[in-house]
Short mmCIF file of C-alpha atoms in Angstrom, two decimals:
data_model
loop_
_atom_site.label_atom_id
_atom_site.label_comp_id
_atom_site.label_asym_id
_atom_site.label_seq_id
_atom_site.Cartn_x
_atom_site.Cartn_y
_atom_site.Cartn_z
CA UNK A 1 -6.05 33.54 1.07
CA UNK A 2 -4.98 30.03 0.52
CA UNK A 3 -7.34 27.64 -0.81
CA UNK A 4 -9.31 25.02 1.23
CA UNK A 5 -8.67 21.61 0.79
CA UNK A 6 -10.92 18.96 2.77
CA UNK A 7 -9.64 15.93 2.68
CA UNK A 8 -11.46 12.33 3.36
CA UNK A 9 -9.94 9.36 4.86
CA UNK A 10 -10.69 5.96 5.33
CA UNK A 11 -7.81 4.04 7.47
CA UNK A 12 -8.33 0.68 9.27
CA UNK A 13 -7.29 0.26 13.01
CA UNK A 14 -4.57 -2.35 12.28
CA UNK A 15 -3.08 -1.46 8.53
CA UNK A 16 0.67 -1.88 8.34
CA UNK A 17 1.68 1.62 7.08
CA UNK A 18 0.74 5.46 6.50
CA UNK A 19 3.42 6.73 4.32
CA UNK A 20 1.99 7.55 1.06
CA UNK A 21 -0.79 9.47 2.67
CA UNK A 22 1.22 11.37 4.95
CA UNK A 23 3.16 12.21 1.70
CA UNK A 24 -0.07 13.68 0.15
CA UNK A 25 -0.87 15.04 3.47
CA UNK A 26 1.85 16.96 4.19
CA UNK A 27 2.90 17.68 0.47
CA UNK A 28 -0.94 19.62 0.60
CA UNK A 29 -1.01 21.28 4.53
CA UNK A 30 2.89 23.34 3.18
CA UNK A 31 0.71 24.84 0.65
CA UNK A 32 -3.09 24.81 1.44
CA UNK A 33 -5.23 25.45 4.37
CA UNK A 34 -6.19 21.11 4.87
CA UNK A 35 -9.52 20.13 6.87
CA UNK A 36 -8.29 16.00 7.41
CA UNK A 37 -11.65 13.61 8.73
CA UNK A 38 -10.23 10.84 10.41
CA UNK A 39 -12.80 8.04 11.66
CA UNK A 40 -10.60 7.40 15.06
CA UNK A 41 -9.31 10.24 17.26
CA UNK A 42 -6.17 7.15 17.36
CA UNK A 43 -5.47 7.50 13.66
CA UNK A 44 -3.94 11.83 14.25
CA UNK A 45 -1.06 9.95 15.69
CA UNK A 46 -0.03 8.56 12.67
CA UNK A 47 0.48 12.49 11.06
CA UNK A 48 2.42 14.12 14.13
CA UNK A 49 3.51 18.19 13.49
CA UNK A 50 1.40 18.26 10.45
CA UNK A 51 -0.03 21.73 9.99
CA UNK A 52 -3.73 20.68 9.52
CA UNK A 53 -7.17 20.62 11.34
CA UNK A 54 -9.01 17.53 12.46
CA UNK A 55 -12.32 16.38 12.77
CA UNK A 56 -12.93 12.98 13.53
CA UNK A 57 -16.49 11.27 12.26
CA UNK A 58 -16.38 7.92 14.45
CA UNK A 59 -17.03 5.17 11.59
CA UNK A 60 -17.20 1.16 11.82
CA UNK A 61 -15.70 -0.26 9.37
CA UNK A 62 -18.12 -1.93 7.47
CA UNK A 63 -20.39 -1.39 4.08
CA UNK A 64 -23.20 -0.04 6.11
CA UNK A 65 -20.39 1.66 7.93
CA UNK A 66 -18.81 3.43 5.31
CA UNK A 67 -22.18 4.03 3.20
CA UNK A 68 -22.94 6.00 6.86
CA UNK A 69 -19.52 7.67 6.77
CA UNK A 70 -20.04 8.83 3.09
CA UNK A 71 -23.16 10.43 4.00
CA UNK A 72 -21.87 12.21 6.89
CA UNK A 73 -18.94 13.62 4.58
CA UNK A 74 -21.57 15.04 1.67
CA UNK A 75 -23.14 16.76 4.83
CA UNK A 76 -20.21 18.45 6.06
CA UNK A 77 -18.54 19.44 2.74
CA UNK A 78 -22.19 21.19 1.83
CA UNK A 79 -21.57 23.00 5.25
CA UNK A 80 -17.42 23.78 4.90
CA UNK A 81 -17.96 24.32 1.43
CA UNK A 82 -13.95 23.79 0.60
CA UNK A 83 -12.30 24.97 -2.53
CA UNK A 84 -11.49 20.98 -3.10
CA UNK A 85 -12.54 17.87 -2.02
CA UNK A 86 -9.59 15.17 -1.89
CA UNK A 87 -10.58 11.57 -1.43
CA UNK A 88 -7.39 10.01 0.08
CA UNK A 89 -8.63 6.17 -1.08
CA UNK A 90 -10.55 5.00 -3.29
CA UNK A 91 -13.24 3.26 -0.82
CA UNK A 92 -14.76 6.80 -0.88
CA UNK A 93 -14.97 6.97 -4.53
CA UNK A 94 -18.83 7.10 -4.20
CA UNK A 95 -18.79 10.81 -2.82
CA UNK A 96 -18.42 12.69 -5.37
CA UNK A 97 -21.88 11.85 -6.32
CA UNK A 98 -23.04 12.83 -3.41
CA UNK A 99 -21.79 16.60 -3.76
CA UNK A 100 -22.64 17.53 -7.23
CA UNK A 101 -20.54 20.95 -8.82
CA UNK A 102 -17.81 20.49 -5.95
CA UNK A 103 -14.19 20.29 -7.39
CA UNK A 104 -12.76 16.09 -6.76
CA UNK A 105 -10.13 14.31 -6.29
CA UNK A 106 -9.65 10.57 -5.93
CA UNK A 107 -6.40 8.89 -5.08
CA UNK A 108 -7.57 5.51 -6.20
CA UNK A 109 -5.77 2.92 -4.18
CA UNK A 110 -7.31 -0.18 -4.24
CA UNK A 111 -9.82 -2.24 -6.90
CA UNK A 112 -13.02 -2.12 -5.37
CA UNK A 113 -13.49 -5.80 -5.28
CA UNK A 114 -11.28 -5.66 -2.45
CA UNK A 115 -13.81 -3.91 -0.42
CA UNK A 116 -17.18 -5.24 -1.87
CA UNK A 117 -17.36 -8.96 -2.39
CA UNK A 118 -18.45 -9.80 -5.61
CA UNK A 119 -18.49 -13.72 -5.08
CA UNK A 120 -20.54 -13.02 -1.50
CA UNK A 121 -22.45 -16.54 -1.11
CA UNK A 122 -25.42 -14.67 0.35
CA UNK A 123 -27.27 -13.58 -3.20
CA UNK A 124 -28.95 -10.47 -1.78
CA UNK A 125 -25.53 -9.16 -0.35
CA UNK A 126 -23.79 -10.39 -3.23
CA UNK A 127 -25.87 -8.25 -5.92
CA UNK A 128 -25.84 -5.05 -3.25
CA UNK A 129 -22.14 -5.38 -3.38
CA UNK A 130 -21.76 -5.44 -7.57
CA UNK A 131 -24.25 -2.63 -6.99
CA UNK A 132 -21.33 -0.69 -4.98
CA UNK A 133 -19.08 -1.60 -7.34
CA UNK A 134 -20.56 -0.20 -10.21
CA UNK A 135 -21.40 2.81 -8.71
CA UNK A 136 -17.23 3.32 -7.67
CA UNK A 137 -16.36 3.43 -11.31
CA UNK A 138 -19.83 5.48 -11.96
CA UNK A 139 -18.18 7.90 -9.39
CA UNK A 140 -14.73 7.75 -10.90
CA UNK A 141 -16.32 9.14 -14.39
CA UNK A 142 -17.85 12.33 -12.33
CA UNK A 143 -14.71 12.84 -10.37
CA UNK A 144 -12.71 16.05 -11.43
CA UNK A 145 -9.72 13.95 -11.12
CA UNK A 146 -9.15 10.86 -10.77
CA UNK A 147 -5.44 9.41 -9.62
CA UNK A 148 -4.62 5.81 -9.82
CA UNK A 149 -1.29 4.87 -8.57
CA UNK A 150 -0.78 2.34 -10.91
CA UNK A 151 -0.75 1.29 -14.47
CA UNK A 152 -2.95 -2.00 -13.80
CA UNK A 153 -5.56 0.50 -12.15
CA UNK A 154 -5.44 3.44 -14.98
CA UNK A 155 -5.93 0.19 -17.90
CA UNK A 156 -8.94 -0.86 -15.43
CA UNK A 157 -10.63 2.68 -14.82
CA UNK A 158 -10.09 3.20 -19.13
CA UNK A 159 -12.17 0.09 -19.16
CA UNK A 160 -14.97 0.90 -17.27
CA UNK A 161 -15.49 4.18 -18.95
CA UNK A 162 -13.30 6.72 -16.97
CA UNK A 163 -12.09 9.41 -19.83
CA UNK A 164 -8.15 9.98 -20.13
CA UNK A 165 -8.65 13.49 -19.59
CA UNK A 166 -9.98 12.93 -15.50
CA UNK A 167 -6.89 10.14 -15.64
CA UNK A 168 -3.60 11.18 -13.66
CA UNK A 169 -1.30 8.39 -12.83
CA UNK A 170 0.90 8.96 -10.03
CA UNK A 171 2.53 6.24 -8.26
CA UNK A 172 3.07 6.10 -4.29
CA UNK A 173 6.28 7.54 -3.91
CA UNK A 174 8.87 6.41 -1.50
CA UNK A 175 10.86 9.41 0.70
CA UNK A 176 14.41 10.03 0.61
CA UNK A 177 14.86 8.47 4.38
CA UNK A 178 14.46 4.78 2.46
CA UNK A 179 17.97 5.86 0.67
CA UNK A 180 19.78 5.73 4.43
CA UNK A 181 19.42 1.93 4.07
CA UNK A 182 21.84 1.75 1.26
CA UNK A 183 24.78 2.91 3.56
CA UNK A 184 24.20 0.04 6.44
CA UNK A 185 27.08 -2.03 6.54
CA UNK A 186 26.37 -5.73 6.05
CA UNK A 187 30.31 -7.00 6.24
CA UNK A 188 29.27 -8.21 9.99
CA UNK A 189 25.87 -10.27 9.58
CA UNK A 190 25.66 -12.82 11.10
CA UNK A 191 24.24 -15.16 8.78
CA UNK A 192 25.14 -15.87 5.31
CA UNK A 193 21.99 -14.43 3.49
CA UNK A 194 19.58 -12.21 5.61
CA UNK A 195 15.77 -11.33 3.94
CA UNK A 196 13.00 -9.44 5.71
CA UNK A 197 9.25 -8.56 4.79
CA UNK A 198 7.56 -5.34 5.90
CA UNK A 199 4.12 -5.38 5.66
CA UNK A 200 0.93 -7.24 7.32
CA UNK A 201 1.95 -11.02 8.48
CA UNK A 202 -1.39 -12.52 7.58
CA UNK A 203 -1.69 -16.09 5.91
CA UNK A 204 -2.90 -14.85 2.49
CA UNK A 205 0.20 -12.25 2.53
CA UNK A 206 2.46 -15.48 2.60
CA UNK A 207 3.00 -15.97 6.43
CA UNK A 208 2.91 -19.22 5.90
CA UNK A 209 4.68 -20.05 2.46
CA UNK A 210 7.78 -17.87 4.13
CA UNK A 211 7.74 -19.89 6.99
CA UNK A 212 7.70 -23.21 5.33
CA UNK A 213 10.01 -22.37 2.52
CA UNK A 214 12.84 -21.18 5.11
CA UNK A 215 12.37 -24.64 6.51
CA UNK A 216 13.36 -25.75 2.84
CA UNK A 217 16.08 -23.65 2.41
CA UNK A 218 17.60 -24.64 6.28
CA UNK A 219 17.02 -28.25 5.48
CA UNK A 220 18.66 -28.23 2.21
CA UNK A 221 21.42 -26.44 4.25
CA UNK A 222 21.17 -22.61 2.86
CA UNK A 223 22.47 -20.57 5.90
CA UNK A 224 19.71 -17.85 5.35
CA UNK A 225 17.77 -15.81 7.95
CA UNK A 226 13.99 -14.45 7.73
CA UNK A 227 13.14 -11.60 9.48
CA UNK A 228 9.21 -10.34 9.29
CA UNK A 229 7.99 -6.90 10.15
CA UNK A 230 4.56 -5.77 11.11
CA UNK A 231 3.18 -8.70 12.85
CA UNK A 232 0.33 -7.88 15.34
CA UNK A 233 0.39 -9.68 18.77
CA UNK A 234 -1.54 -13.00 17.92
CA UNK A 235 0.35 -13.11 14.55
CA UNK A 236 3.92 -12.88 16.28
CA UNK A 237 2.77 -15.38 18.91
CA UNK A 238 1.97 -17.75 15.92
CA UNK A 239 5.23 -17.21 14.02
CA UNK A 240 7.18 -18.00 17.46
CA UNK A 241 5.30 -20.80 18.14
CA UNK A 242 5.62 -22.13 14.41
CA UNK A 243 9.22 -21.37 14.52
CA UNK A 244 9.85 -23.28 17.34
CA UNK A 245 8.01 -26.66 16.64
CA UNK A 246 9.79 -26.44 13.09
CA UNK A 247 13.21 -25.75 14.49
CA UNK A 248 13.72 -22.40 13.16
CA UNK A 249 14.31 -20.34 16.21
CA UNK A 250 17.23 -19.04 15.19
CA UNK A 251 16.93 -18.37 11.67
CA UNK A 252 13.27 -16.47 12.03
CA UNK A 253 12.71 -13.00 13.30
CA UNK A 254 9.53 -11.58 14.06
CA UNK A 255 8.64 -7.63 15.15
CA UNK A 256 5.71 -5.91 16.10
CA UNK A 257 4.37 -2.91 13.77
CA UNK A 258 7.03 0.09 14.36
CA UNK A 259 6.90 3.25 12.69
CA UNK A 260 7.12 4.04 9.44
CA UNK A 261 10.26 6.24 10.04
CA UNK A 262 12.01 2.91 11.37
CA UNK A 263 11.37 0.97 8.33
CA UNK A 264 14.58 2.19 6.09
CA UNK A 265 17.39 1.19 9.19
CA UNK A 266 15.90 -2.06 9.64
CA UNK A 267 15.96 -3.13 5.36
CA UNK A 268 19.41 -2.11 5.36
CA UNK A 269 20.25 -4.74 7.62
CA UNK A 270 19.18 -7.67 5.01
CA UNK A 271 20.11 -8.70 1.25
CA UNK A 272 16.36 -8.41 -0.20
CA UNK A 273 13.05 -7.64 0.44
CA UNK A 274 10.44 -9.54 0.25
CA UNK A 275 6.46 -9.13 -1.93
CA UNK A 276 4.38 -11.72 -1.59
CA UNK A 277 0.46 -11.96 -2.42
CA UNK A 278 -1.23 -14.88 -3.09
CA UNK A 279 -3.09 -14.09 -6.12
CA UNK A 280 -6.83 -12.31 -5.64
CA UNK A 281 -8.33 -10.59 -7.83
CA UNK A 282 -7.89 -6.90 -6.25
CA UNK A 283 -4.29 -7.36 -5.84
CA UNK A 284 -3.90 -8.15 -9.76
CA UNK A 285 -4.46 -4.65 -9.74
CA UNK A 286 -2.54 -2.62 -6.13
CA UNK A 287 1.05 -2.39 -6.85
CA UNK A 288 2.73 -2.86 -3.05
CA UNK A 289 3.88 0.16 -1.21
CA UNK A 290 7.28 -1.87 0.01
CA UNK A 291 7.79 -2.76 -3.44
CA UNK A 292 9.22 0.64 -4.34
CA UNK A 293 10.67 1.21 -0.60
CA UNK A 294 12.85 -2.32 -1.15
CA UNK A 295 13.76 -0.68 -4.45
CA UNK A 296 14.93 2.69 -3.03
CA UNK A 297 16.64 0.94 -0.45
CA UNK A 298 19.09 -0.51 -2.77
CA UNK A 299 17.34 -4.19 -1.75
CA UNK A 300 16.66 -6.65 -4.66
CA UNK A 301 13.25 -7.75 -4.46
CA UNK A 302 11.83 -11.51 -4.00
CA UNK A 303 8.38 -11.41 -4.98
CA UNK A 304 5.56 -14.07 -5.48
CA UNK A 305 4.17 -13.94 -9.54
CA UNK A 306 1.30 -11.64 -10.00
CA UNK A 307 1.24 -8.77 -12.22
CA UNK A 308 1.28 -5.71 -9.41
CA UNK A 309 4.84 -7.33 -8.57
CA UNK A 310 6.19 -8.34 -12.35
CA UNK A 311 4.97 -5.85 -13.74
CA UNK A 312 8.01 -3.94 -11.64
CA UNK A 313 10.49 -5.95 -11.70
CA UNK A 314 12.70 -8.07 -13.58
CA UNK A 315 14.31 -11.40 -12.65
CA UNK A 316 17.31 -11.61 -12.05
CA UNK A 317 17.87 -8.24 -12.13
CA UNK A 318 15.87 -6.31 -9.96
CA UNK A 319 15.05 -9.28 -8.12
CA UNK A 320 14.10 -12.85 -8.31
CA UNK A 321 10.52 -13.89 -8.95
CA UNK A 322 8.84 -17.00 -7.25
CA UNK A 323 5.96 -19.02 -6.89
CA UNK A 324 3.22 -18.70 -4.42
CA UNK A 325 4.38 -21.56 -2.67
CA UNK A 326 7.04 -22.67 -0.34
CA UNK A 327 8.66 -24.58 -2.66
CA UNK A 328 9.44 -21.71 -5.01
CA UNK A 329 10.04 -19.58 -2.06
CA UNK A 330 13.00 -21.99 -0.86
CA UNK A 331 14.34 -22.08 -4.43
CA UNK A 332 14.19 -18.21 -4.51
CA UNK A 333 16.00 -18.43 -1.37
CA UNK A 334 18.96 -20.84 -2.90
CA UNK A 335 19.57 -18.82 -5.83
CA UNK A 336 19.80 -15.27 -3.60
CA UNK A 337 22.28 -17.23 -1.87
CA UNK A 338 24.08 -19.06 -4.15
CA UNK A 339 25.59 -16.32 -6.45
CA UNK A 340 26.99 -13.34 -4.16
CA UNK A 341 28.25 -11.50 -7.40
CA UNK A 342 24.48 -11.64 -8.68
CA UNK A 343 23.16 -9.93 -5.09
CA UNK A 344 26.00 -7.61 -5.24
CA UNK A 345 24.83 -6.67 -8.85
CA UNK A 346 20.85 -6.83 -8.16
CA UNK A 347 21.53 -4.47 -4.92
CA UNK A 348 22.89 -2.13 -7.61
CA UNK A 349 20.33 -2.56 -10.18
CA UNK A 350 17.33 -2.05 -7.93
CA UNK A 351 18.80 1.26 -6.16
CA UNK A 352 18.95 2.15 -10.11
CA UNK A 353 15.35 1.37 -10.76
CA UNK A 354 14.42 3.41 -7.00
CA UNK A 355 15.31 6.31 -8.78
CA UNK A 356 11.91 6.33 -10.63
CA UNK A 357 9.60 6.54 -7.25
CA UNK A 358 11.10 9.03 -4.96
CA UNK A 359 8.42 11.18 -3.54
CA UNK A 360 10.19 14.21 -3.93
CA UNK A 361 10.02 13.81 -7.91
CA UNK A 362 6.21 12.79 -7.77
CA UNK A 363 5.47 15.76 -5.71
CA UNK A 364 5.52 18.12 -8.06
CA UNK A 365 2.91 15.93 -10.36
CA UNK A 366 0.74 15.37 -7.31
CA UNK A 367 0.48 19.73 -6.55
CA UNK A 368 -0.07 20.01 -10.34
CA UNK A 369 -3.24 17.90 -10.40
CA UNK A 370 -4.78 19.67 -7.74
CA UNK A 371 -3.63 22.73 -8.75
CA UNK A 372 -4.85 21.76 -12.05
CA UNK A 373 -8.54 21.30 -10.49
CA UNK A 374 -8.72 24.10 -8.44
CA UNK A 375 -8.05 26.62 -11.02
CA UNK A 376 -9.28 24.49 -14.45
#
């Protein structure tokens, strides 16, 4: 009989992508017989075909919310009792303390000072919340296994006390459909230099320093066209608008969230991707998901300076690194455009550097942890 995995999830109603947990999903329900809790009936939608039961605990997503939600999931994994317990993000790191002798996993994600705010300017809230925090990496030391996705996060969870030997790092992974983006031909582009970003359109994501800086780059007459992915109604209706009161019309694109398995035909379209954070503390830490897709696209990567995004690439090489402002942006802009040999080169460079996060060779590390903890 195959073994039972239950898996936990923790997904938000309006986050930009799925990918690298329907990787773990599906890399898991070929193999294992997978229980999935989902907190929205909505959210099965995202994992079509996949071989896998449901069961949907409605959550709202909140601290009291989730503390509810963790609760909920002790209860039920006393009454499935599974083989395994797979946390797929690390908000839910705080569950394996609530099921004592069960066999964990953690995919850890995200810092958890992106989830509990540590500078909260209500005191009482603000000390519950360094509470939380404490208790994630508390939780991390009595998981089985514990899998950060990058090296920022392993350094961080060595720090607070999490032993090498529960330590596996294994990045996203990116699937072999990003490598169809390589063969679009750009000979017919309508604009001189074409960029796009895939990922939420929110003004601390850089929605505004792309914006402006394209006005820079027009102005100073670079013939260079911004395309953005992912933006939810009242985002796209502020991009237009912006666009159009700056004169940029024609030089700004901007498209609703589409499927994941749409995302490689529209990067091949464009001469580099774009990363851009504006520098808080959990992201110091969360490597980018479109990070490694740009990469295994063959696209060069333009990405604001913080150490999840320079930490990957290399300037002028792999890509060219900027600023968080729209200044640097534009001047990012006016070198991709200025040298075609050097895009022609980077294009080939980052396809190179792709090679190191295709799912299909992180697989096979991912089944070997779990494997590892259902049979250590």
């Amino acid at each position: 009989m195959k073994p039972h995995i239950l898996v936990t999830t923790w997904f938000f109603t309006h986050q930009p992508g799925y990918l690298d947990f329907s990787y773990r999903l599906r890399a898991l329900a070929s193999r294992y017989r997978v229980t999935i809790v989902i907190g929205h009936e909505g959210f099965r939608e995202e994992f079509p075909g996949l071989d896998a039961d449901f069961i949907v605990l409605p959550t709202v997503a909140s601290t009291p919310g989730l503390l509810r939600y963790l609760m909920e999931l002790a209860a039920l994994s006393r009454r499935l009792q599974p083989d395994a317990v797979i946390m797929l993000g690390s908000q839910m790191a705080m569950l394996s303390l609530l099921m004592p002798g069960m066999r964990t996993l953690t995919y850890w994600n995200e810092h958890p000072s992106h989830f509990y705010d540590l500078a909260h300017r209500n005191p009482l809230k603000r000390l519950f919340n360094r509470l939380l925090n404490r208790l994630s990496y508390v939780a991390a030391r009595h998981t089985t296994r514990v899998m950060p996705i990058g090296q920022a996060h392993a350094d961080d969870l060595r720090e607070n006390g999490v032993p090498d030997a529960r330590l596996s790092l294994i990045p996203m992974g990116v699937s072999d459909n990003f490598l169809a983006a390589r063969k679009v031909d750009r000979k017919r582009a309508k604009h001189g230099v074409s960029v796009v970003y895939a990922g939420s359109v929110v003004e601390d994501r850089g929605r505004d320093v792309m914006i402006d800086g394209l006005k820079l780059a027009r102005d100073a007459g670079i013939d260079v066209h911004l395309t953005l992915i992912g933006a939810h109604p009242p985002e796209k209706r502020y991009c237009t608008e912006r666009a159009e009161a700056l004169g940029l019309s024609d030089a700004l694109t901007v498209i609703g969230r589409i499927p994941g398995s749409e995302i490689p035909a529209h990067l091949g379209e464009h001469d580099a991707g774009i990363c851009i954070w504006a520098d808080r503390p959990w992201w110091r830490f969360n490597p980018p998901t479109k990070l490694f897709e740009y990469l295994v696209a063959g696209l060069p990567v333009l990405a604001s300076r913080i150490r999840t995004h320079t930490d990957y690439l290399h300037d002028g090489e792999t890509g060219l690194i900027f600023d968080y402002d729209a200044a640097s942006f534009a001047e990012a802009l006016t070198r991709l455009a200025a040298d075609p040999a050097q895009r022609k080169r980077m294009k080939g460079q980052a396809a190179e550097a792709g090679k190191h996060y295709l799912w299909r060779d992180i697989e096979p590390q991912f089944i070997a942890c779990v494997e590892s903890v259902l049979h250590g």
